[in-house]
XYZ file of C-alpha atoms in Angstrom:
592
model
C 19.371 16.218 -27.407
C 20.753 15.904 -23.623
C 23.739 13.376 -22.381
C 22.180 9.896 -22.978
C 22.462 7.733 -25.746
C 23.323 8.512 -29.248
C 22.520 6.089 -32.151
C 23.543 7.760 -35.043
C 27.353 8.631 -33.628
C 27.630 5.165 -31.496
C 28.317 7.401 -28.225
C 27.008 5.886 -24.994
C 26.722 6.606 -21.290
C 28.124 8.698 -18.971
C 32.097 9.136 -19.495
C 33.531 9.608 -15.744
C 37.181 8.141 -16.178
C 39.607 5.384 -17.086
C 36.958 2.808 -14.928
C 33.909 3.560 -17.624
C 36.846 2.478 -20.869
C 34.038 -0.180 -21.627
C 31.800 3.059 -22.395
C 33.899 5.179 -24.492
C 33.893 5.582 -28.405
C 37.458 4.083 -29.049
C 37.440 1.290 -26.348
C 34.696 -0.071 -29.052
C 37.356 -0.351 -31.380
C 40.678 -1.107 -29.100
C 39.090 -3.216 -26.196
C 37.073 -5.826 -28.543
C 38.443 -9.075 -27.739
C 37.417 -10.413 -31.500
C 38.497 -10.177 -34.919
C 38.362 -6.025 -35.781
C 39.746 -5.707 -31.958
C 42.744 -7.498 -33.186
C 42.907 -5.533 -36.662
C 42.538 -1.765 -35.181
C 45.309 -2.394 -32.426
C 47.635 -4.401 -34.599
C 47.056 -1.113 -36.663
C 47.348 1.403 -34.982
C 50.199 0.296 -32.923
C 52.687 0.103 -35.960
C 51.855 4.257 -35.995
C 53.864 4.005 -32.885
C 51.063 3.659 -30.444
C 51.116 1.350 -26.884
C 48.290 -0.716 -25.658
C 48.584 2.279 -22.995
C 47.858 4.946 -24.938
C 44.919 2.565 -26.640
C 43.129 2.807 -23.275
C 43.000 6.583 -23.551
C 40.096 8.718 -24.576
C 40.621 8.548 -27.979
C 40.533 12.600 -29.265
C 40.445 13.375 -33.030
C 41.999 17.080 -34.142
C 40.331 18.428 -37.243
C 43.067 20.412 -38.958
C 41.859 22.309 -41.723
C 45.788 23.519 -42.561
C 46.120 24.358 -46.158
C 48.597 26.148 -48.144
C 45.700 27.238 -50.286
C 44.205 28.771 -47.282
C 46.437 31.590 -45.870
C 44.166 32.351 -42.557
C 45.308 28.451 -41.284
C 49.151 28.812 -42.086
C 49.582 28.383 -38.444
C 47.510 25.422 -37.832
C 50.315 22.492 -37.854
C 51.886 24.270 -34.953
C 48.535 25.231 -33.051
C 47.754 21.432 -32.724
C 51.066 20.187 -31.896
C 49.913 22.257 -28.683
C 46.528 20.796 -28.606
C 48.029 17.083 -28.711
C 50.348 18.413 -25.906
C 47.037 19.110 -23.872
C 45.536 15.857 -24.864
C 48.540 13.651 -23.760
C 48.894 15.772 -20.458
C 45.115 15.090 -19.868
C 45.569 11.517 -20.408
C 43.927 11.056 -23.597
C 45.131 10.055 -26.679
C 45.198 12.699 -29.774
C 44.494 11.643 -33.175
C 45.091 14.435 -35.927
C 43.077 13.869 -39.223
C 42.119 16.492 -41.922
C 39.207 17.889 -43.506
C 38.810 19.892 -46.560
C 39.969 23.687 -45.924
C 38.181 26.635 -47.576
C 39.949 30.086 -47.717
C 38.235 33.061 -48.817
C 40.952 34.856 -50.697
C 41.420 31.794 -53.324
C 38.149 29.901 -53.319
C 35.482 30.861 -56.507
C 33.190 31.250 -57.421
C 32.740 31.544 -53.290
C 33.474 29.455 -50.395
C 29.883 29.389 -49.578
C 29.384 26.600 -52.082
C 31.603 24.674 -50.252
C 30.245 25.335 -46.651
C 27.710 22.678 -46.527
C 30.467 20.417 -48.243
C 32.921 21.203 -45.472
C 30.351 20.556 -43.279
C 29.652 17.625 -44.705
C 32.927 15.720 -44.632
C 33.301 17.245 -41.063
C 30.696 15.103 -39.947
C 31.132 11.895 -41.545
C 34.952 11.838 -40.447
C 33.895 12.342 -36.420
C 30.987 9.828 -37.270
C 33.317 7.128 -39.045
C 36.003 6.664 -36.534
C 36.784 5.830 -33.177
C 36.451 9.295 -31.521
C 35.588 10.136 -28.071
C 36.006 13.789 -28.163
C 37.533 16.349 -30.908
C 38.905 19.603 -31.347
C 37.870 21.645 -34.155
C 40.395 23.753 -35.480
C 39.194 26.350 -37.661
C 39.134 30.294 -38.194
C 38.508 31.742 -41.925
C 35.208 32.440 -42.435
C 33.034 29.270 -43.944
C 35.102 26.719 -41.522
C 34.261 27.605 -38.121
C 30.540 27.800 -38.973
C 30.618 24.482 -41.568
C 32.555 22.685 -38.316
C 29.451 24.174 -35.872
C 27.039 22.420 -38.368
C 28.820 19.451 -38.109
C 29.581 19.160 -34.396
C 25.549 19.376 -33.839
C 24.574 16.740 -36.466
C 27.515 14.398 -35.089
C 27.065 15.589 -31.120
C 30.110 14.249 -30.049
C 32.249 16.066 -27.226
C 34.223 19.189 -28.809
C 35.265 22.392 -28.575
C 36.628 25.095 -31.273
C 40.063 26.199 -31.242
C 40.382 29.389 -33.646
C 43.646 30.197 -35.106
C 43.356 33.554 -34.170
C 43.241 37.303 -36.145
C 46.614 38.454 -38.024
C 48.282 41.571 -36.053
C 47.372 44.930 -37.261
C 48.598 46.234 -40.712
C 50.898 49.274 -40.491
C 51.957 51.744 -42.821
C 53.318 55.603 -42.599
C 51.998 55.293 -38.374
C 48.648 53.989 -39.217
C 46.971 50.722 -38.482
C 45.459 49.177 -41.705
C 42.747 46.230 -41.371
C 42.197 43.837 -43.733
C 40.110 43.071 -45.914
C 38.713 46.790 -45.069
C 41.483 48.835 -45.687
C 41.882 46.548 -49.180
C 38.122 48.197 -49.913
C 39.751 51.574 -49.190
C 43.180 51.298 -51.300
C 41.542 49.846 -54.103
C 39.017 51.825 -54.299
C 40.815 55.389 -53.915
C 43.417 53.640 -56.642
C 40.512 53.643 -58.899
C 39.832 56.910 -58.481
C 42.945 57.951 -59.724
C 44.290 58.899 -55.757
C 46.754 56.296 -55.300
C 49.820 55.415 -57.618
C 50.149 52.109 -58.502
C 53.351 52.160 -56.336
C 51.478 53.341 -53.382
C 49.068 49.949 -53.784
C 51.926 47.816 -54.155
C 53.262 49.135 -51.090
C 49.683 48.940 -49.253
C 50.021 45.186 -50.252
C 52.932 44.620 -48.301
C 51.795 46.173 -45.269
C 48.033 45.304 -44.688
C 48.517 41.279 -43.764
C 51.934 41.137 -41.694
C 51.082 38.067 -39.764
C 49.786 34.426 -39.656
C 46.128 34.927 -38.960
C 42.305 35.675 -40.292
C 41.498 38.834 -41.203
C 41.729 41.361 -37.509
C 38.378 43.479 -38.219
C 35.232 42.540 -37.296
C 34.870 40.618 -40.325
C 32.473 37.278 -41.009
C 36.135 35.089 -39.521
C 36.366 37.467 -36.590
C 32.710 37.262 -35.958
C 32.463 33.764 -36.297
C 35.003 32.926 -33.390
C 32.893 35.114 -31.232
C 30.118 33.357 -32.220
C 31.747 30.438 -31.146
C 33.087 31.427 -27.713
C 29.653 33.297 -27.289
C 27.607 29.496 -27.624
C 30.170 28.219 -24.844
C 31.810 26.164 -27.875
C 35.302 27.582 -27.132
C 37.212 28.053 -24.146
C 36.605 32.134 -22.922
C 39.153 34.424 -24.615
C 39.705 32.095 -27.429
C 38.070 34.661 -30.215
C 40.645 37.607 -30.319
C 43.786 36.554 -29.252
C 46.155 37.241 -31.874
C 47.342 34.347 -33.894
C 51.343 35.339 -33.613
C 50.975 36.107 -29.999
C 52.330 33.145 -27.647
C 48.835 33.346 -25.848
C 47.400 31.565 -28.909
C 49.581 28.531 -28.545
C 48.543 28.200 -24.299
C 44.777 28.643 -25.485
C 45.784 25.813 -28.076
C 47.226 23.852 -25.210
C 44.848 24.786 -22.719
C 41.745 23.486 -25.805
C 43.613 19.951 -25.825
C 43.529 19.403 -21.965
C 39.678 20.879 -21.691
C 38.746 18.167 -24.786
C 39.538 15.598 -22.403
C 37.650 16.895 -19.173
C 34.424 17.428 -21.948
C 34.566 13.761 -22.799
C 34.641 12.173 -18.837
C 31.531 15.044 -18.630
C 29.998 13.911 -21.539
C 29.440 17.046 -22.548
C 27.728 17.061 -25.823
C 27.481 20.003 -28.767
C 23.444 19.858 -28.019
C 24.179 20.345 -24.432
C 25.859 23.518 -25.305
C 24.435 24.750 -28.797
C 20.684 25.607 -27.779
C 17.860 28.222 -28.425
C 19.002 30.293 -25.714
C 22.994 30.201 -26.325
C 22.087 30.791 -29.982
C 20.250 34.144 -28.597
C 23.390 35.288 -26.241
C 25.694 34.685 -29.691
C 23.259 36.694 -31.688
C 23.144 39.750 -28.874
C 27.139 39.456 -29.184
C 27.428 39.553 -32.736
C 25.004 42.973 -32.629
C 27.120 44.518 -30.070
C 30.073 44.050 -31.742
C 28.880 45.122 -35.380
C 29.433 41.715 -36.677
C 29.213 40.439 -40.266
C 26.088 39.757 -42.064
C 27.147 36.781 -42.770
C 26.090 35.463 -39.161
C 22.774 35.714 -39.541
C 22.977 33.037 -42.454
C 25.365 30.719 -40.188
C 23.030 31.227 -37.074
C 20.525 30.265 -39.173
C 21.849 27.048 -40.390
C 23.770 26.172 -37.137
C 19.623 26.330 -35.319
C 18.139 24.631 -38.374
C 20.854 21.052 -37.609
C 19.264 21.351 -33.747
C 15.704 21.264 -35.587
C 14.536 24.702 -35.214
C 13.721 27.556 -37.420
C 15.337 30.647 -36.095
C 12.956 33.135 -37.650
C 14.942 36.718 -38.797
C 12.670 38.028 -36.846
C 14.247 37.156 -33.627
C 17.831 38.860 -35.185
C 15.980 42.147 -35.386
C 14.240 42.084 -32.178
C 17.576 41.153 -30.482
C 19.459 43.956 -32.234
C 16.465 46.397 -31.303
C 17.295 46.072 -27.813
C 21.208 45.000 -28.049
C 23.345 48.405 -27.688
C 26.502 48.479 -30.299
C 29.276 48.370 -27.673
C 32.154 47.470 -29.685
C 34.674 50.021 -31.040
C 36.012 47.735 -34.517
C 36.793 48.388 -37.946
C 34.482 48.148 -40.270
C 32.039 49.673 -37.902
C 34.534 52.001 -35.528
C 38.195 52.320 -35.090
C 40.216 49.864 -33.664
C 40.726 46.450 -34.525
C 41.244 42.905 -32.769
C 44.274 43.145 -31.214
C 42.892 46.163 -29.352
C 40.227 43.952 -28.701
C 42.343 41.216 -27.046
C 44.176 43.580 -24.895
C 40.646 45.251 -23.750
C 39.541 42.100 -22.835
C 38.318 40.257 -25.551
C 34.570 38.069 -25.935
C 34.490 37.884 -21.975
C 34.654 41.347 -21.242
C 31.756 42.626 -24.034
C 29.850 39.283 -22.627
C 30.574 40.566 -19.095
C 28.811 44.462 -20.627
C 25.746 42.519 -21.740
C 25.799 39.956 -18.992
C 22.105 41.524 -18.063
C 21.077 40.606 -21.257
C 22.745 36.983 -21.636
C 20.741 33.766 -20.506
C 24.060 33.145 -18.325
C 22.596 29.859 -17.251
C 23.497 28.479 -20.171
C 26.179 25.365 -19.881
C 29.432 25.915 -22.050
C 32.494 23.670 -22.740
C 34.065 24.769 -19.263
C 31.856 22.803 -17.478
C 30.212 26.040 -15.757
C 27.995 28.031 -17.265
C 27.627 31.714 -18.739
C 27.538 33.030 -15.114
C 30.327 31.356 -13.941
C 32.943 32.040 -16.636
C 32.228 35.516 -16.296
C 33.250 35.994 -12.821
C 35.409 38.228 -12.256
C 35.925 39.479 -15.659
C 36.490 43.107 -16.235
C 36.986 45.532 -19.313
C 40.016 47.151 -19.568
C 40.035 49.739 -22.345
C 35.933 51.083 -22.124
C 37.199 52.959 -25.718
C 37.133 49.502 -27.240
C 34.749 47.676 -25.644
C 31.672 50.930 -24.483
C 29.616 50.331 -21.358
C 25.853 48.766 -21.464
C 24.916 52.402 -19.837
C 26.809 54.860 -22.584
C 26.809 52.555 -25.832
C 28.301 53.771 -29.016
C 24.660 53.331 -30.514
C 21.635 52.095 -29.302
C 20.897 49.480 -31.629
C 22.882 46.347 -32.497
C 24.680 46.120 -36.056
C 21.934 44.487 -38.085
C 18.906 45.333 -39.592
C 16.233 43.275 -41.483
C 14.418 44.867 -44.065
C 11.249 43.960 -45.127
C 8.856 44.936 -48.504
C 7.735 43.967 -51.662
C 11.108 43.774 -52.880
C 12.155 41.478 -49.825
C 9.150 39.975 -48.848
C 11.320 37.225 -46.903
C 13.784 39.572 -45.709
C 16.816 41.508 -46.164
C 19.837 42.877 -43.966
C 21.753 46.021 -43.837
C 25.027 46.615 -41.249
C 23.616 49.869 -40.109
C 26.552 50.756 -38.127
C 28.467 51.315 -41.548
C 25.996 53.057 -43.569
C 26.457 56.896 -44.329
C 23.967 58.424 -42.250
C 22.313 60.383 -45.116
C 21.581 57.083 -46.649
C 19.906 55.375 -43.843
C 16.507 56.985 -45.001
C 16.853 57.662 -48.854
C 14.496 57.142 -52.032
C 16.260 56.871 -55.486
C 15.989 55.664 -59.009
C 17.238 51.816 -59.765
C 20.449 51.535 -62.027
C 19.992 46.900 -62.658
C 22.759 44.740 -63.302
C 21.545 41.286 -64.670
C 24.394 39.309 -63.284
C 27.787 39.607 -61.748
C 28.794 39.266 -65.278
C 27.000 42.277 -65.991
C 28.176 44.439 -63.677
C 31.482 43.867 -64.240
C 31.049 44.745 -67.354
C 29.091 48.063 -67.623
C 29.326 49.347 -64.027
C 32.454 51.928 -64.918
C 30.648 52.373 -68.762
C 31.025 56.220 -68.622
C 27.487 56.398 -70.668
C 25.615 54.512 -67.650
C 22.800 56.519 -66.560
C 23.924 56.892 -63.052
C 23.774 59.454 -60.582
C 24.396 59.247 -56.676
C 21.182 59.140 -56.052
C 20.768 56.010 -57.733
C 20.417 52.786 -56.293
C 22.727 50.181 -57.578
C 20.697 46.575 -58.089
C 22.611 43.620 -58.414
C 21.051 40.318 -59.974
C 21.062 36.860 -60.137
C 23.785 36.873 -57.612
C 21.804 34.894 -54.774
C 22.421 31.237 -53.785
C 21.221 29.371 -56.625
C 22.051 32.289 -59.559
C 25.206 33.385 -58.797
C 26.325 30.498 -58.143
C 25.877 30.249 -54.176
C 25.876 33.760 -53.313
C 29.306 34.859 -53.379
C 30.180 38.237 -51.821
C 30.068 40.988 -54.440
C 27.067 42.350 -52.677
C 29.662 45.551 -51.774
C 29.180 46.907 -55.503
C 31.423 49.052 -56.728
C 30.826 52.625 -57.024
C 30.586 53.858 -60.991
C 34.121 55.500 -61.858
C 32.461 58.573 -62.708
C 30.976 59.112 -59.744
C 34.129 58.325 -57.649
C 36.118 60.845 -59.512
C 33.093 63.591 -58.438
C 33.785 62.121 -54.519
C 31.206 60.191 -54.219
C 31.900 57.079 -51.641
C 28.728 55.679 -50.599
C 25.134 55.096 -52.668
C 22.791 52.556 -51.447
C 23.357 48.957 -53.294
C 20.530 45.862 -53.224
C 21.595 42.626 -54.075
C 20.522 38.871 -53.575
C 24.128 38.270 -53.021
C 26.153 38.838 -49.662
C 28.739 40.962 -48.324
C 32.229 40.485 -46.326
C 32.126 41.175 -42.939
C 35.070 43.562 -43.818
C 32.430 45.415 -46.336
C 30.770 48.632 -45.571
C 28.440 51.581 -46.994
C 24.928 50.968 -47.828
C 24.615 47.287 -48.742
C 21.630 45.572 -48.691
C 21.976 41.934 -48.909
C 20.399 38.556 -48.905
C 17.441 39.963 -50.097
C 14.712 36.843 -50.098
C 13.645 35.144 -51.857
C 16.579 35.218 -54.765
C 16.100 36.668 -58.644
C 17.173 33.110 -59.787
C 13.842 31.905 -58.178
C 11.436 34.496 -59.579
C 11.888 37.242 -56.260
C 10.418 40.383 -56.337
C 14.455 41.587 -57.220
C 14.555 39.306 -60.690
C 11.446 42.614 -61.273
C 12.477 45.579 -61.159
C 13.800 47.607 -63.752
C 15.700 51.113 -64.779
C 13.873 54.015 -63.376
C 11.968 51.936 -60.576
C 11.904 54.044 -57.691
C 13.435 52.030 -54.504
C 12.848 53.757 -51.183
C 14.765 52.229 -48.255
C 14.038 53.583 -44.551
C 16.507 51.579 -42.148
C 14.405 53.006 -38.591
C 11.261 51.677 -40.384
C 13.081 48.536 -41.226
C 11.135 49.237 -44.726
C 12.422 48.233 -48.641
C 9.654 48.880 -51.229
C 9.634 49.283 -55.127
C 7.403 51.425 -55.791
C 5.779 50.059 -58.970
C 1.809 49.211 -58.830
C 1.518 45.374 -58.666
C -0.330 45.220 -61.479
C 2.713 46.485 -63.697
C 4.762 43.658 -62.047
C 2.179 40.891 -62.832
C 2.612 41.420 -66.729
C 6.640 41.858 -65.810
C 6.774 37.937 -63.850
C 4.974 36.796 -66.916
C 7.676 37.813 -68.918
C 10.241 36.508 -66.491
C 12.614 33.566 -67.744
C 15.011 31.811 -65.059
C 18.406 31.863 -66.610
C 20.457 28.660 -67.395
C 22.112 26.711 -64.344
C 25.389 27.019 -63.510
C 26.044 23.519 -62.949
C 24.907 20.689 -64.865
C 26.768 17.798 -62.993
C 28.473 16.949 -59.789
C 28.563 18.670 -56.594
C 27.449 21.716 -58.069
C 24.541 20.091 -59.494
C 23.642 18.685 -56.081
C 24.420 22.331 -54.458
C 21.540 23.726 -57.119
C 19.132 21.253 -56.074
C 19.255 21.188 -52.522
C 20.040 24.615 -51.267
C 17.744 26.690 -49.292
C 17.340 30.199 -49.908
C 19.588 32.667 -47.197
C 16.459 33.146 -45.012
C 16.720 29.738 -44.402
C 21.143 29.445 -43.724
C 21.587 28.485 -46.848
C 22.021 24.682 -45.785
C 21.208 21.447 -47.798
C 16.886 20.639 -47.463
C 17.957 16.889 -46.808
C 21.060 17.671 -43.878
C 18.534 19.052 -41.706
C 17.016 17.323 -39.088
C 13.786 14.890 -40.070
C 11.025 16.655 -37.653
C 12.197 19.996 -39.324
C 12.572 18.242 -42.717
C 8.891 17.538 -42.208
C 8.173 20.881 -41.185
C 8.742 22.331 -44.101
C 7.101 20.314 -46.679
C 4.069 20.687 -44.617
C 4.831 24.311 -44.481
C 5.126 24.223 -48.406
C 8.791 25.700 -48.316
C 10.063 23.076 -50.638
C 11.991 24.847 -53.685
């Protein structure tokens, strides 16, 4: 896991300059004096190319452009800047694609196609003559699915992210997508808003190229990035519109080059402790739930389990510092003019391990120096946080014996401690269809449980874990009730949501149990979730209990129902994690 050789990518040496061409990735292919020498110049030089640029540090450019994926409409001119910064560093930039996953379009959820993503990420910067590459990503599967793959392939990169849209505006106010969509929709349902007025919400929530500019799993996920040192400092929040986005683009290409004559490797940067300082920056800033299951996986290709344990203890003594929709006010472009990833790191920089190395070339420490906050209403001080815990809770109980999570920062404080009667939906498909039913024995006191909606039941755990409030109790004002699902949540989502509550109904968890009228007590300061039924009245219910027919009888769904691990455990395929940790976990008995 350090600088040396590499068998499984072909990567050797030390890479100091144009005198060590005999130890780069591409000279493999464009300096052998035989046969396949001949065939990959001959090649490549009718695209144009010069036995000059052939003695470059080959870089490849994932672009995951698609116009099926709205958050990467930018991306073709984003790496014509990146290639800039490659040629002007003296290497030679290669764009190639990978399969691009956008959350508005994607069902039954882009999460089945994470590991996929992942997948084909990997196998292209395996396959071909790459001494460095620049991942360009940003909606919410890709930047995680392209971490995954940068460990298992550990080849020199960095993460470019195309950066949040510009806030949405309408009659003086800032809207925030996909937040604000909650909001509109919502209030239209409740008989508030015209059908007009949504229309004209439409047009003005997502006025820009970009992901979504709350603190939403996209958002979170390129601070996660910059936070492991996989991304050049500032990267996360600059707006994608904003001209600052293109120099960081430019700025990415030159720095790919530099990371390759280090030899600076994705296992030299991605390590227990960076994972920790990402984790204490995704508490402080509220961010999604979604990270835990992406932290999770990301630690599980370096061949560790990262125990949930570790979130909670993290977010136990991280303060919330950070002042963003869906958790506070503002929103990213605030963020980017207060200072952005560096100046929150800079906040908890007592907390960091600021030794750790980063894509730079310096470490924590030294990429912080100097760095100040600007607007302290965004981004709080360490000594007068906004609350004293981080955004995440895990939840523990009978009903999640292998965990659970809750964004406390956007519950309704009367709900944080709250005891209730349980109202079940089967399945998604069952919610849908009864949950406005104005004969459902509902109440808001209730608590809402949702189904055979986790990773292997839904299918692959899509995010429906924000479910809806009963039309009859929206029209009395009700806006919040606490909701338990084995499904997950957007990072835009908020109210009382418990998700990824382990292990899944589809499996025969403790959820796939309860019933109408079960009393569900949740206690967020106690970190507590119990169904209060006597065990002996479940024993006679998990006789009774039948798994319900696949989703998938062939193809990569198929494979996806097989292999996937449960969300305490990222989510990721049992056979793309490391061997040792492979091992691990048959001897642990884990295997599903």
């Amino acid at each position: 896991m350090g600088t040396g050789d590499n068998k499984e990518t072909g990567a050797i040496g030390k890479q100091t300059g144009d005198g060590d061409q005999e130890k780069l990735r591409g000279a493999k292919y464009f300096q052998d004096p035989g046969f396949w020498g001949f065939i990959h110049r001959s090649f490549t030089k009718s695209m144009g190319y010069t036995d000059e640029d052939l003695r470059k540090p080959v870089i490849g450019i994932a672009n995951t452009f698609s116009e099926l994926n709205k958050c990467h409409s930018n991306f073709n001119e984003l790496v014509d800047y990146v290639k800039r910064g490659v040629w002007q560093a003296g290497g030679l930039p290669m764009e190639f694609p990978t399969i691009s996953i956008g959350e508005p379009y994607v069902k039954p959820t882009t999460m089945l196609l994470r590991n996929l993503m992942a997948m084909d990420t990997e196998e292209m910067i395996k396959a071909h003559p790459l001494d460095g590459v620049v991942l360009v990503g940003g909606c919410d599967k890709t930047v995680p699915a392209q971490l995954m793959a940068a460990i298992s392939a550990n080849v020199p990169a960095i993460v470019l992210t195309g950066g949040p849209m510009l806030n949405g505006r309408l009659n003086g106010q800032s809207l925030g997508a996909c937040t604000d969509c909650y909001k509109y929709t919502l209030e239209h349902k409740a008989g508030n808003i015209t059908d007009k007025e949504l229309s004209t919400a439409e047009d003005a929530i997502c006025r820009s190229d970009g992901h979504c500019m709350v603190m939403g799993t996209a958002s979170t996920m390129a601070s996660i990035a910059e936070a492991l040192g996989m991304a050049l400092p500032g990267c996360a929040a600059i707006p994608a519109p904003d001209s600052r986005r293109k120099h960081m683009a430019e700025r990415t290409g030159k720095q790919i080059v530099e990371v390759v004559r280090q030899n600076i490797r994705p296992r030299d940067v991605i390590t227990p402790k960076s994972i920790e300082n990402a984790i204490r920056v995704t508490m402080a800033s509220g961010g999604s739930t979604n990270a835990i299951i992406h932290l999770v996986a990301i630690a599980g290709r370096l061949g560790y389990k990262l125990e949930l344990e570790t979130f909670d203890k993290l977010a136990a003594d991280t303060p919330f510092l950070l002042n963003l929709k869906p958790s506070g006010k503002y929103m990213m472009e605030e963020y980017f003019e207060a200072g952005g990833v560096p100046s929150l790191m800079k906040e908890l920089e007592s907390k960091l391990h600021t030794d750790c190395l980063t894509v730079t070339g310096g470490t924590v420490a030294d990429n912080l120096r100097g760095v100040y906050t600007i607007n302290s209403d965004v981004i709080a001080s360490l000594d007068r946080p906004l609350a004293e815990q981080g955004g995440i809770a895990v939840l523990r109980g009978n009903l999640s014996p292998n965990g659970a999570l809750i964004k406390q920062t956007a519950v309704s404080p009367h709900l944080k401690k709250h005891r209730g009667k349980a109202v079940v939906f089967h399945s998604p498909a069952d919610l849908e269809a009864r949950i406005d039913d104005p004969d459902l024995d509902v109440d808001e006191n209730s608590v809402l449980v949702l189904i055979n909606a986790g990773p292997k039941g839904a299918p692959a755990m899509p995010e429906i874990g924000q479910i809806p409030i009963p039309q009859k109790l929206l029209l009395k004002g009700v806006r919040d009730m606490v909701r338990i699902s084995d499904a997950r949540i957007s990072g835009t989502s908020y109210g009382a949501l418990i998700v990824h509550t382990a292990p899944e109904a589809a499996i025969g968890g403790p959820l796939a149990l309860v019933r109408d009228g079960d009393e569900i007590e949740l206690d967020i300061e106690e970190r507590k979730l119990q169904l209060h039924v006597d065990d002996s009245t479940l024993e006679l219910r998990r006789k009774d209990w039948k798994p319900a027919e696949p989703a998938y009888d062939r193809g990569y769904g198929l494979l996806f129902l097989e292999h996937v691990l449960q969300a305490d455990e990222g989510c990721d395929f049992d056979f793309l994690l490391p061997k040792e940790l492979r091992e691990a976990r048959k001897k642990g008995g884990n295997d599903q």
